[in-house]
């Protein structure tokens, strides 16, 4: 059986430095996505989206492992795109006005037909509330800057500021949405050890 570690194959996307921001070219990839709005820290919609995304992602993983493809891989981490209607006002002080898209990257072998089949299985077994909101789509981020944040989400401010200063010094402008990739299981790891990739699409 073929085993694939996508975080190793795409190491440049999943292991940035925590000391220095860097520019990366992010390829177009497949994702399961759920859109929502409101403060992620107090949103039941956010929580329901996470449950549906991982329920479907793990079902797809085991279908592909046991099926004709015979490929085993680790489910990729949760990612979030965050924005507000007026990005000039986007910040930690007005999270209630945030809009977001939660997503989990899927291997190239995942198709719409497989997603439909997996959705039917998940619906039959657990039927999470947000399952009907999950969509399967391509996402193209292109050129971006990123850095690793280590610590609680509430302390991301200086890391984000560091990233934005790097972007400006490199002669780029912010483009698109604030992007976070959550590498740690926050149910088990201590907050001071949480690892979060902070990524921002850029343009010249």
PDB file of C-alpha atoms in Angstrom:
ATOM      1  CA  UNK A   1       0.000   0.000   0.000  1.00  0.00           C
ATOM      2  CA  UNK A   2       1.269   3.426  -0.937  1.00  0.00           C
ATOM      3  CA  UNK A   3       1.621   5.855   1.965  1.00  0.00           C
ATOM      4  CA  UNK A   4       1.796   9.601   1.445  1.00  0.00           C
ATOM      5  CA  UNK A   5       2.735  12.267   3.979  1.00  0.00           C
ATOM      6  CA  UNK A   6       1.528  15.463   2.350  1.00  0.00           C
ATOM      7  CA  UNK A   7       3.007  17.644   5.079  1.00  0.00           C
ATOM      8  CA  UNK A   8       6.431  16.235   4.148  1.00  0.00           C
ATOM      9  CA  UNK A   9       5.848  16.436   0.397  1.00  0.00           C
ATOM     10  CA  UNK A  10       4.692  20.033   0.816  1.00  0.00           C
ATOM     11  CA  UNK A  11       7.128  20.849   3.597  1.00  0.00           C
ATOM     12  CA  UNK A  12       7.666  24.389   2.311  1.00  0.00           C
ATOM     13  CA  UNK A  13       3.983  25.086   2.977  1.00  0.00           C
ATOM     14  CA  UNK A  14       3.703  23.427   6.384  1.00  0.00           C
ATOM     15  CA  UNK A  15       7.003  24.128   8.178  1.00  0.00           C
ATOM     16  CA  UNK A  16       7.769  27.840   7.976  1.00  0.00           C
ATOM     17  CA  UNK A  17      10.182  29.477  10.377  1.00  0.00           C
ATOM     18  CA  UNK A  18       8.860  31.040  13.566  1.00  0.00           C
ATOM     19  CA  UNK A  19      11.670  33.598  13.460  1.00  0.00           C
ATOM     20  CA  UNK A  20      11.553  34.888   9.907  1.00  0.00           C
ATOM     21  CA  UNK A  21       8.723  35.391   7.417  1.00  0.00           C
ATOM     22  CA  UNK A  22       9.124  34.022   3.903  1.00  0.00           C
ATOM     23  CA  UNK A  23       7.535  34.182   0.474  1.00  0.00           C
ATOM     24  CA  UNK A  24       5.996  31.017  -0.980  1.00  0.00           C
ATOM     25  CA  UNK A  25       4.120  30.045  -4.119  1.00  0.00           C
ATOM     26  CA  UNK A  26       1.004  28.132  -3.083  1.00  0.00           C
ATOM     27  CA  UNK A  27      -0.331  25.777  -5.780  1.00  0.00           C
ATOM     28  CA  UNK A  28      -3.992  25.336  -6.593  1.00  0.00           C
ATOM     29  CA  UNK A  29      -5.398  22.502  -4.462  1.00  0.00           C
ATOM     30  CA  UNK A  30      -8.651  20.716  -3.641  1.00  0.00           C
ATOM     31  CA  UNK A  31     -10.471  21.534  -0.413  1.00  0.00           C
ATOM     32  CA  UNK A  32     -13.579  20.678   1.521  1.00  0.00           C
ATOM     33  CA  UNK A  33     -14.964  24.046   2.640  1.00  0.00           C
ATOM     34  CA  UNK A  34     -17.645  25.551   4.867  1.00  0.00           C
ATOM     35  CA  UNK A  35     -18.513  29.257   4.906  1.00  0.00           C
ATOM     36  CA  UNK A  36     -19.739  31.115   7.965  1.00  0.00           C
ATOM     37  CA  UNK A  37     -19.709  34.328   9.970  1.00  0.00           C
ATOM     38  CA  UNK A  38     -19.223  35.541  13.525  1.00  0.00           C
ATOM     39  CA  UNK A  39     -16.656  35.274  16.293  1.00  0.00           C
ATOM     40  CA  UNK A  40     -14.922  31.872  15.931  1.00  0.00           C
ATOM     41  CA  UNK A  41     -14.441  31.709  19.702  1.00  0.00           C
ATOM     42  CA  UNK A  42     -18.169  31.869  20.426  1.00  0.00           C
ATOM     43  CA  UNK A  43     -19.780  30.497  17.265  1.00  0.00           C
ATOM     44  CA  UNK A  44     -21.672  27.211  17.271  1.00  0.00           C
ATOM     45  CA  UNK A  45     -21.656  27.476  13.482  1.00  0.00           C
ATOM     46  CA  UNK A  46     -17.837  27.429  13.550  1.00  0.00           C
ATOM     47  CA  UNK A  47     -17.800  24.371  15.814  1.00  0.00           C
ATOM     48  CA  UNK A  48     -20.339  22.555  13.637  1.00  0.00           C
ATOM     49  CA  UNK A  49     -18.274  23.294  10.526  1.00  0.00           C
ATOM     50  CA  UNK A  50     -15.166  21.726  12.079  1.00  0.00           C
ATOM     51  CA  UNK A  51     -17.085  18.560  12.990  1.00  0.00           C
ATOM     52  CA  UNK A  52     -18.506  18.182   9.479  1.00  0.00           C
ATOM     53  CA  UNK A  53     -15.188  18.851   7.724  1.00  0.00           C
ATOM     54  CA  UNK A  54     -13.234  16.300   9.724  1.00  0.00           C
ATOM     55  CA  UNK A  55     -16.029  13.725   9.675  1.00  0.00           C
ATOM     56  CA  UNK A  56     -16.046  13.860   5.883  1.00  0.00           C
ATOM     57  CA  UNK A  57     -12.238  14.076   5.564  1.00  0.00           C
ATOM     58  CA  UNK A  58     -11.643  10.960   7.666  1.00  0.00           C
ATOM     59  CA  UNK A  59     -14.370   9.058   5.830  1.00  0.00           C
ATOM     60  CA  UNK A  60     -12.691   9.898   2.514  1.00  0.00           C
ATOM     61  CA  UNK A  61      -9.305   8.812   3.897  1.00  0.00           C
ATOM     62  CA  UNK A  62     -10.586   5.357   4.869  1.00  0.00           C
ATOM     63  CA  UNK A  63     -12.549   4.945   1.630  1.00  0.00           C
ATOM     64  CA  UNK A  64      -9.408   5.640  -0.407  1.00  0.00           C
ATOM     65  CA  UNK A  65      -7.252   3.410   1.801  1.00  0.00           C
ATOM     66  CA  UNK A  66      -9.627   0.447   1.517  1.00  0.00           C
ATOM     67  CA  UNK A  67     -10.683   1.063  -2.081  1.00  0.00           C
ATOM     68  CA  UNK A  68      -9.141   0.384  -5.462  1.00  0.00           C
ATOM     69  CA  UNK A  69      -6.654   3.239  -5.067  1.00  0.00           C
ATOM     70  CA  UNK A  70      -5.097   1.663  -1.975  1.00  0.00           C
ATOM     71  CA  UNK A  71      -3.475   4.884  -0.804  1.00  0.00           C
ATOM     72  CA  UNK A  72      -2.971   5.775   2.850  1.00  0.00           C
ATOM     73  CA  UNK A  73      -2.402   9.365   3.936  1.00  0.00           C
ATOM     74  CA  UNK A  74      -2.770  11.554   6.979  1.00  0.00           C
ATOM     75  CA  UNK A  75      -5.743  13.906   7.064  1.00  0.00           C
ATOM     76  CA  UNK A  76      -4.504  17.439   6.563  1.00  0.00           C
ATOM     77  CA  UNK A  77      -4.916  20.188   9.199  1.00  0.00           C
ATOM     78  CA  UNK A  78      -7.794  22.605   9.535  1.00  0.00           C
ATOM     79  CA  UNK A  79      -7.324  25.916   7.736  1.00  0.00           C
ATOM     80  CA  UNK A  80      -9.265  29.151   7.981  1.00  0.00           C
ATOM     81  CA  UNK A  81      -9.691  32.185   5.749  1.00  0.00           C
ATOM     82  CA  UNK A  82     -10.898  35.255   7.652  1.00  0.00           C
ATOM     83  CA  UNK A  83     -12.075  38.667   6.474  1.00  0.00           C
ATOM     84  CA  UNK A  84     -14.645  41.407   6.983  1.00  0.00           C
ATOM     85  CA  UNK A  85     -16.597  43.566   4.545  1.00  0.00           C
ATOM     86  CA  UNK A  86     -14.246  46.436   5.350  1.00  0.00           C
ATOM     87  CA  UNK A  87     -10.742  44.998   5.680  1.00  0.00           C
ATOM     88  CA  UNK A  88      -9.524  48.321   7.079  1.00  0.00           C
ATOM     89  CA  UNK A  89     -11.520  47.465  10.218  1.00  0.00           C
ATOM     90  CA  UNK A  90     -10.516  43.793  10.308  1.00  0.00           C
ATOM     91  CA  UNK A  91      -8.921  42.898  13.631  1.00  0.00           C
ATOM     92  CA  UNK A  92      -9.195  41.029  16.904  1.00  0.00           C
ATOM     93  CA  UNK A  93     -11.428  43.710  18.428  1.00  0.00           C
ATOM     94  CA  UNK A  94     -14.373  43.077  16.111  1.00  0.00           C
ATOM     95  CA  UNK A  95     -14.468  39.322  15.619  1.00  0.00           C
ATOM     96  CA  UNK A  96     -18.259  39.372  15.712  1.00  0.00           C
ATOM     97  CA  UNK A  97     -18.142  41.002  12.278  1.00  0.00           C
ATOM     98  CA  UNK A  98     -15.751  38.445  10.809  1.00  0.00           C
ATOM     99  CA  UNK A  99     -16.611  36.210   7.908  1.00  0.00           C
ATOM    100  CA  UNK A 100     -14.750  32.974   7.422  1.00  0.00           C
ATOM    101  CA  UNK A 101     -14.221  29.872   5.336  1.00  0.00           C
ATOM    102  CA  UNK A 102     -12.976  26.763   7.128  1.00  0.00           C
ATOM    103  CA  UNK A 103     -11.336  24.138   4.952  1.00  0.00           C
ATOM    104  CA  UNK A 104      -9.316  20.922   4.834  1.00  0.00           C
ATOM    105  CA  UNK A 105      -7.075  20.143   1.864  1.00  0.00           C
ATOM    106  CA  UNK A 106      -7.797  16.921  -0.047  1.00  0.00           C
ATOM    107  CA  UNK A 107      -5.482  14.786  -2.220  1.00  0.00           C
ATOM    108  CA  UNK A 108      -5.740  15.007  -6.003  1.00  0.00           C
ATOM    109  CA  UNK A 109      -7.358  11.551  -6.078  1.00  0.00           C
ATOM    110  CA  UNK A 110     -10.447  12.889  -4.296  1.00  0.00           C
ATOM    111  CA  UNK A 111     -13.254  13.561  -6.777  1.00  0.00           C
ATOM    112  CA  UNK A 112     -16.751  14.998  -6.581  1.00  0.00           C
ATOM    113  CA  UNK A 113     -18.107  11.450  -6.910  1.00  0.00           C
ATOM    114  CA  UNK A 114     -16.039  10.263  -3.935  1.00  0.00           C
ATOM    115  CA  UNK A 115     -17.152  13.267  -1.883  1.00  0.00           C
ATOM    116  CA  UNK A 116     -20.797  12.493  -2.676  1.00  0.00           C
ATOM    117  CA  UNK A 117     -20.298   8.856  -1.664  1.00  0.00           C
ATOM    118  CA  UNK A 118     -18.514   9.814   1.552  1.00  0.00           C
ATOM    119  CA  UNK A 119     -21.210  12.392   2.371  1.00  0.00           C
ATOM    120  CA  UNK A 120     -23.866   9.707   2.120  1.00  0.00           C
ATOM    121  CA  UNK A 121     -21.919   7.506   4.542  1.00  0.00           C
ATOM    122  CA  UNK A 122     -21.392  10.337   7.035  1.00  0.00           C
ATOM    123  CA  UNK A 123     -25.046  11.324   6.788  1.00  0.00           C
ATOM    124  CA  UNK A 124     -26.113   7.762   7.533  1.00  0.00           C
ATOM    125  CA  UNK A 125     -23.770   7.350  10.523  1.00  0.00           C
ATOM    126  CA  UNK A 126     -23.621  10.700  12.341  1.00  0.00           C
ATOM    127  CA  UNK A 127     -25.299  13.296  10.113  1.00  0.00           C
ATOM    128  CA  UNK A 128     -23.484  16.385  11.483  1.00  0.00           C
ATOM    129  CA  UNK A 129     -25.487  19.604  11.340  1.00  0.00           C
ATOM    130  CA  UNK A 130     -23.133  21.382   8.926  1.00  0.00           C
ATOM    131  CA  UNK A 131     -22.748  18.491   6.472  1.00  0.00           C
ATOM    132  CA  UNK A 132     -25.125  20.078   3.906  1.00  0.00           C
ATOM    133  CA  UNK A 133     -22.961  23.228   3.992  1.00  0.00           C
ATOM    134  CA  UNK A 134     -19.753  21.450   2.948  1.00  0.00           C
ATOM    135  CA  UNK A 135     -18.603  22.122  -0.603  1.00  0.00           C
ATOM    136  CA  UNK A 136     -15.741  20.602  -2.576  1.00  0.00           C
ATOM    137  CA  UNK A 137     -13.783  23.106  -4.646  1.00  0.00           C
ATOM    138  CA  UNK A 138     -10.392  24.231  -5.926  1.00  0.00           C
ATOM    139  CA  UNK A 139      -8.634  27.071  -4.150  1.00  0.00           C
ATOM    140  CA  UNK A 140      -5.797  29.032  -5.702  1.00  0.00           C
ATOM    141  CA  UNK A 141      -3.832  31.293  -3.370  1.00  0.00           C
ATOM    142  CA  UNK A 142      -0.750  31.939  -5.495  1.00  0.00           C
ATOM    143  CA  UNK A 143       2.075  34.014  -4.086  1.00  0.00           C
ATOM    144  CA  UNK A 144       1.902  34.510  -0.340  1.00  0.00           C
ATOM    145  CA  UNK A 145       3.991  35.330   2.705  1.00  0.00           C
ATOM    146  CA  UNK A 146       3.916  33.139   5.802  1.00  0.00           C
ATOM    147  CA  UNK A 147       5.389  32.661   9.258  1.00  0.00           C
ATOM    148  CA  UNK A 148       4.872  30.234  12.142  1.00  0.00           C
ATOM    149  CA  UNK A 149       3.172  31.468  15.315  1.00  0.00           C
ATOM    150  CA  UNK A 150       3.845  29.477  18.471  1.00  0.00           C
ATOM    151  CA  UNK A 151       1.475  30.133  21.350  1.00  0.00           C
ATOM    152  CA  UNK A 152      -2.200  30.923  22.017  1.00  0.00           C
ATOM    153  CA  UNK A 153      -4.359  32.404  19.285  1.00  0.00           C
ATOM    154  CA  UNK A 154      -4.901  35.444  21.498  1.00  0.00           C
ATOM    155  CA  UNK A 155      -1.192  36.299  21.199  1.00  0.00           C
ATOM    156  CA  UNK A 156      -0.987  36.235  17.394  1.00  0.00           C
ATOM    157  CA  UNK A 157      -0.957  40.048  17.086  1.00  0.00           C
ATOM    158  CA  UNK A 158       2.838  40.610  17.082  1.00  0.00           C
ATOM    159  CA  UNK A 159       3.369  37.677  14.695  1.00  0.00           C
ATOM    160  CA  UNK A 160       0.821  39.093  12.261  1.00  0.00           C
ATOM    161  CA  UNK A 161       2.395  42.537  12.526  1.00  0.00           C
ATOM    162  CA  UNK A 162       5.811  40.992  11.831  1.00  0.00           C
ATOM    163  CA  UNK A 163       4.408  39.299   8.732  1.00  0.00           C
ATOM    164  CA  UNK A 164       2.800  42.500   7.438  1.00  0.00           C
ATOM    165  CA  UNK A 165       6.027  44.451   7.960  1.00  0.00           C
ATOM    166  CA  UNK A 166       7.920  41.790   6.006  1.00  0.00           C
ATOM    167  CA  UNK A 167       5.424  42.046   3.141  1.00  0.00           C
ATOM    168  CA  UNK A 168       5.769  45.831   2.969  1.00  0.00           C
ATOM    169  CA  UNK A 169       9.586  45.701   3.174  1.00  0.00           C
ATOM    170  CA  UNK A 170       9.665  43.146   0.343  1.00  0.00           C
ATOM    171  CA  UNK A 171       7.730  45.540  -1.891  1.00  0.00           C
ATOM    172  CA  UNK A 172       4.397  43.727  -1.820  1.00  0.00           C
ATOM    173  CA  UNK A 173       0.861  44.559  -0.751  1.00  0.00           C
ATOM    174  CA  UNK A 174      -1.659  42.447   1.133  1.00  0.00           C
ATOM    175  CA  UNK A 175      -4.097  40.680  -1.171  1.00  0.00           C
ATOM    176  CA  UNK A 176      -7.059  38.505  -0.312  1.00  0.00           C
ATOM    177  CA  UNK A 177      -7.913  37.105   3.088  1.00  0.00           C
ATOM    178  CA  UNK A 178      -6.087  36.434   6.348  1.00  0.00           C
ATOM    179  CA  UNK A 179      -5.171  32.734   6.337  1.00  0.00           C
ATOM    180  CA  UNK A 180      -4.393  30.476   9.294  1.00  0.00           C
ATOM    181  CA  UNK A 181      -3.402  26.795   9.342  1.00  0.00           C
ATOM    182  CA  UNK A 182      -3.785  24.973  12.663  1.00  0.00           C
ATOM    183  CA  UNK A 183      -1.080  22.331  13.152  1.00  0.00           C
ATOM    184  CA  UNK A 184      -1.739  21.478  16.811  1.00  0.00           C
ATOM    185  CA  UNK A 185      -4.479  19.516  18.517  1.00  0.00           C
ATOM    186  CA  UNK A 186      -5.579  22.187  20.977  1.00  0.00           C
ATOM    187  CA  UNK A 187      -7.429  19.568  23.045  1.00  0.00           C
ATOM    188  CA  UNK A 188      -4.102  17.969  23.988  1.00  0.00           C
ATOM    189  CA  UNK A 189      -1.276  20.465  23.544  1.00  0.00           C
ATOM    190  CA  UNK A 190      -0.586  23.270  26.028  1.00  0.00           C
ATOM    191  CA  UNK A 191      -1.546  26.705  24.610  1.00  0.00           C
ATOM    192  CA  UNK A 192       2.049  27.954  24.785  1.00  0.00           C
ATOM    193  CA  UNK A 193       3.013  25.152  22.354  1.00  0.00           C
ATOM    194  CA  UNK A 194       0.244  25.593  19.782  1.00  0.00           C
ATOM    195  CA  UNK A 195       1.612  25.955  16.254  1.00  0.00           C
ATOM    196  CA  UNK A 196      -0.312  28.078  13.767  1.00  0.00           C
ATOM    197  CA  UNK A 197       0.861  29.075  10.305  1.00  0.00           C
ATOM    198  CA  UNK A 198      -0.073  32.675   9.543  1.00  0.00           C
ATOM    199  CA  UNK A 199      -0.295  33.189   5.779  1.00  0.00           C
ATOM    200  CA  UNK A 200      -1.217  36.204   3.671  1.00  0.00           C
ATOM    201  CA  UNK A 201      -1.626  36.329  -0.090  1.00  0.00           C
ATOM    202  CA  UNK A 202       0.357  39.188  -1.620  1.00  0.00           C
ATOM    203  CA  UNK A 203       0.552  41.208  -4.821  1.00  0.00           C
ATOM    204  CA  UNK A 204       3.033  43.714  -6.237  1.00  0.00           C
TER     205      UNK A 204
END
